[in-house]
Coordinates of C-alpha atoms in Angstrom, one line a residue:
M1 CA -7.5 -8.2 -16.0
T2 CA -7.9 -6.8 -19.7
E3 CA -5.1 -6.7 -21.8
N4 CA -4.7 -3.1 -21.1
T5 CA -4.9 -3.1 -17.6
A6 CA -1.5 -3.0 -15.6
P7 CA -1.4 -4.9 -12.4
V8 CA -2.1 -3.6 -9.1
R9 CA 1.4 -2.9 -7.7
V10 CA 1.7 -4.1 -4.3
L11 CA 3.6 -3.4 -1.1
L12 CA 4.2 -6.4 1.6
A13 CA 5.4 -5.2 5.0
D14 CA 5.6 -7.6 7.6
D15 CA 8.4 -8.3 10.4
E16 CA 7.2 -12.2 10.2
H17 CA 9.4 -13.3 7.2
L18 CA 7.5 -17.0 6.4
I19 CA 4.1 -15.0 6.9
R20 CA 5.2 -12.4 4.5
G21 CA 7.1 -14.7 2.0
A22 CA 4.1 -17.1 1.8
L23 CA 1.5 -14.0 1.5
A24 CA 3.7 -12.6 -1.3
A25 CA 4.0 -16.2 -3.2
L26 CA 0.2 -16.5 -3.2
L27 CA -0.7 -13.2 -4.3
S28 CA 1.5 -13.0 -6.9
L29 CA -0.4 -16.2 -8.5
E30 CA -3.2 -13.5 -9.1
D31 CA -2.6 -12.2 -12.4
D32 CA -3.9 -8.8 -11.5
I33 CA -1.9 -8.5 -8.9
E34 CA 2.2 -7.6 -8.6
V35 CA 4.2 -7.8 -5.5
V36 CA 6.8 -5.4 -5.9
A37 CA 8.6 -4.9 -2.6
Q38 CA 8.6 -6.8 0.5
A39 CA 9.6 -5.2 3.9
G40 CA 10.1 -7.0 7.3
S41 CA 10.2 -3.1 9.2
G42 CA 8.3 0.4 9.3
P43 CA 11.7 2.2 7.9
E44 CA 11.9 -0.2 5.8
A45 CA 8.5 -0.1 4.2
L46 CA 8.7 3.5 3.7
A47 CA 12.0 3.1 2.0
M48 CA 10.7 0.3 -0.5
A49 CA 7.7 2.6 -1.2
R50 CA 10.1 5.3 -2.1
T51 CA 11.8 3.2 -4.5
H52 CA 9.3 1.1 -5.5
R53 CA 6.1 3.3 -5.5
P54 CA 3.0 1.2 -5.1
D55 CA 0.0 1.2 -5.5
I56 CA -1.1 -0.7 -2.5
A57 CA 0.6 -1.2 0.9
V58 CA -0.5 -3.8 3.3
L59 CA 1.2 -3.1 6.1
D60 CA 1.1 -5.4 9.3
L61 CA 0.1 -3.3 12.6
Q62 CA 2.9 -4.3 14.6
M63 CA 6.5 -4.0 13.0
P64 CA 9.8 -2.6 14.6
G65 CA 10.7 0.6 13.8
K66 CA 7.6 2.0 13.0
D67 CA 4.2 0.6 13.2
G68 CA 1.9 0.1 10.8
I69 CA -0.4 2.9 11.3
E70 CA 2.7 5.3 11.4
V71 CA 3.7 4.0 8.1
A72 CA 0.1 4.9 6.8
T73 CA 0.6 8.3 8.1
E74 CA 4.1 9.1 6.5
L75 CA 3.0 7.5 3.2
R76 CA -0.3 9.8 3.0
G77 CA 2.5 12.6 2.8
L78 CA 4.8 10.3 0.9
L79 CA 2.7 8.9 -2.1
P80 CA -0.7 10.0 -2.1
D81 CA -2.0 7.8 -4.8
C82 CA -0.7 4.9 -2.6
R83 CA -3.7 3.4 -0.9
C84 CA -3.1 1.8 2.6
M85 CA -3.6 -1.4 4.4
I86 CA -3.6 -2.9 7.8
V87 CA -3.4 -6.6 8.5
T88 CA -3.4 -7.3 12.1
G89 CA -2.8 -10.5 14.4
H90 CA -3.6 -7.9 17.6
G91 CA -8.2 -6.9 16.7
R92 CA -7.4 -4.1 19.6
P93 CA -10.2 -2.0 18.7
G94 CA -8.4 1.7 19.5
Y95 CA -6.1 0.7 16.7
L96 CA -9.3 0.9 14.3
K97 CA -10.2 4.5 15.3
R98 CA -6.8 5.7 14.5
A99 CA -6.1 3.8 11.6
L100 CA -9.3 5.3 9.9
E101 CA -8.5 8.9 10.9
V102 CA -5.2 8.7 8.8
G103 CA -6.8 7.7 5.8
V104 CA -6.2 3.8 5.8
R105 CA -8.5 1.9 3.5
G106 CA -8.4 -1.5 4.8
F107 CA -8.4 -3.3 8.3
L108 CA -8.6 -6.7 8.4
P109 CA -7.3 -9.9 10.6
K110 CA -3.9 -11.7 9.7
T111 CA -6.5 -14.8 9.5
V112 CA -8.0 -13.4 6.6
S113 CA -7.5 -15.9 3.5
A114 CA -5.1 -14.9 0.6
A115 CA -8.0 -15.0 -2.0
D116 CA -9.9 -12.6 0.4
L117 CA -6.9 -10.4 0.5
A118 CA -6.6 -10.6 -3.0
G119 CA -10.1 -9.3 -3.2
I120 CA -9.6 -6.7 -1.0
I121 CA -7.0 -5.3 -2.3
R122 CA -8.8 -4.9 -5.7
T123 CA -11.4 -3.3 -3.5
V124 CA -9.4 -0.3 -2.1
R125 CA -7.7 -0.3 -5.7
S126 CA -10.8 0.7 -6.7
G127 CA -11.7 3.0 -4.2
G128 CA -13.2 1.3 -2.0
R129 CA -12.7 0.7 1.9
Y130 CA -12.6 -2.8 3.7
V131 CA -13.0 -2.9 7.2
D132 CA -13.6 -6.4 9.1
P133 CA -16.6 -6.9 10.5
E134 CA -15.7 -8.5 13.7
L135 CA -13.4 -5.8 14.4
A136 CA -15.9 -2.7 13.6
A137 CA -18.3 -4.6 16.1
D138 CA -15.5 -4.8 18.7
A139 CA -14.7 -0.6 18.0
I140 CA -18.1 -0.2 18.6
S141 CA -18.4 -1.9 21.4
A142 CA -15.6 -1.0 23.4
G143 CA -16.5 2.6 23.0
E144 CA -14.4 6.0 22.7
T145 CA -11.1 6.0 24.7
P146 CA -10.5 9.0 26.9
L147 CA -6.7 8.7 26.4
T148 CA -4.4 10.9 24.1
P149 CA -2.7 9.2 21.1
R150 CA 0.3 10.1 22.8
E151 CA -1.1 9.0 26.2
T152 CA -1.9 5.6 24.4
D153 CA 1.5 5.2 22.7
V154 CA 3.6 5.8 26.1
L155 CA 0.9 3.3 27.8
E156 CA 1.3 0.6 25.1
L157 CA 5.3 0.8 25.4
A158 CA 5.2 0.4 29.2
A159 CA 2.3 -2.6 28.7
D160 CA 5.4 -5.1 29.3
G161 CA 6.9 -3.3 32.3
T162 CA 9.6 -1.5 30.3
P163 CA 11.6 1.1 32.3
I164 CA 10.8 4.9 32.2
A165 CA 14.1 5.1 30.7
E166 CA 13.6 2.8 27.8
I167 CA 10.6 4.0 27.0
A168 CA 11.5 7.7 27.1
D169 CA 14.5 6.6 24.5
R170 CA 12.3 4.7 22.2
A171 CA 9.1 7.6 22.4
G172 CA 11.8 10.3 22.1
L173 CA 10.6 12.0 25.0
S174 CA 12.0 12.9 28.5
Q175 CA 11.6 10.9 31.4
G176 CA 9.4 13.3 33.3
T177 CA 7.4 13.7 30.3
V178 CA 6.9 9.8 30.4
R179 CA 5.9 9.8 33.9
N180 CA 3.4 12.7 33.6
Y181 CA 1.7 10.9 30.3
L182 CA 1.8 7.8 32.2
S183 CA 0.1 9.7 35.2
S184 CA -2.6 11.4 33.3
A185 CA -3.4 7.7 31.4
A186 CA -3.6 6.4 34.8
T187 CA -5.9 9.2 36.4
K188 CA -8.4 8.9 33.4
L189 CA -8.5 5.2 33.8
G190 CA -8.9 5.3 37.5
A191 CA -6.0 3.4 37.9
E192 CA -4.1 3.4 40.9
N193 CA -0.5 2.4 38.9
R194 CA 0.8 2.4 35.1
H195 CA 0.5 -1.7 35.8
A196 CA -3.4 -1.3 36.1
A197 CA -4.2 1.5 33.7
V198 CA -2.3 -1.1 31.1
R199 CA -5.0 -3.7 32.3
I200 CA -7.7 -1.7 32.3
A201 CA -6.7 -0.1 28.8
R202 CA -6.5 -3.6 27.3
E203 CA -9.6 -4.6 28.6
H204 CA -11.5 -1.9 26.6
G205 CA -9.3 -2.7 23.4
W206 CA -7.4 1.2 23.6
I207 CA -4.0 -0.4 23.4

């Protein structure tokens, strides 16, 4: 970092406190990176972004309240100059396509080292993009999903046997609409029921 260059201001969002704290400590060792805020959920990440206006938001894919892609989508309108990166322990290829569609500039696994993450942050800050090669290869091999984004969301909410009423509440939909989405998803995937649809979608990396 040159004398006149301000450090990259970074927001870290991850619901696993130990991982987030360790990552913040390691990134703070870099002269040109400053972790200005941390968050443990999607809504908290958005609140912290409004307050601290980071250059880069490093977002966990799976977070309470809103997932990393939802947060990235909202940040695109809220802070257009903030570039978003998704870090995930769930290498499901379907997420990569959705992330790129909403303007995410980095997509990488949680197994990435802090040193590599710092380098990727610099790449993204300078206008570049980074997609983990293995995740990209998986996405290509998985092919195009036949499901709409809403069908995907509802099917994922149903993945653990969640009752229809709870899915409807979490998705902000009526129970009838949830049933329609699940039925449509099962039909498209050639599944006899929603449990089989979940299994097929997971095997293809679509949820």
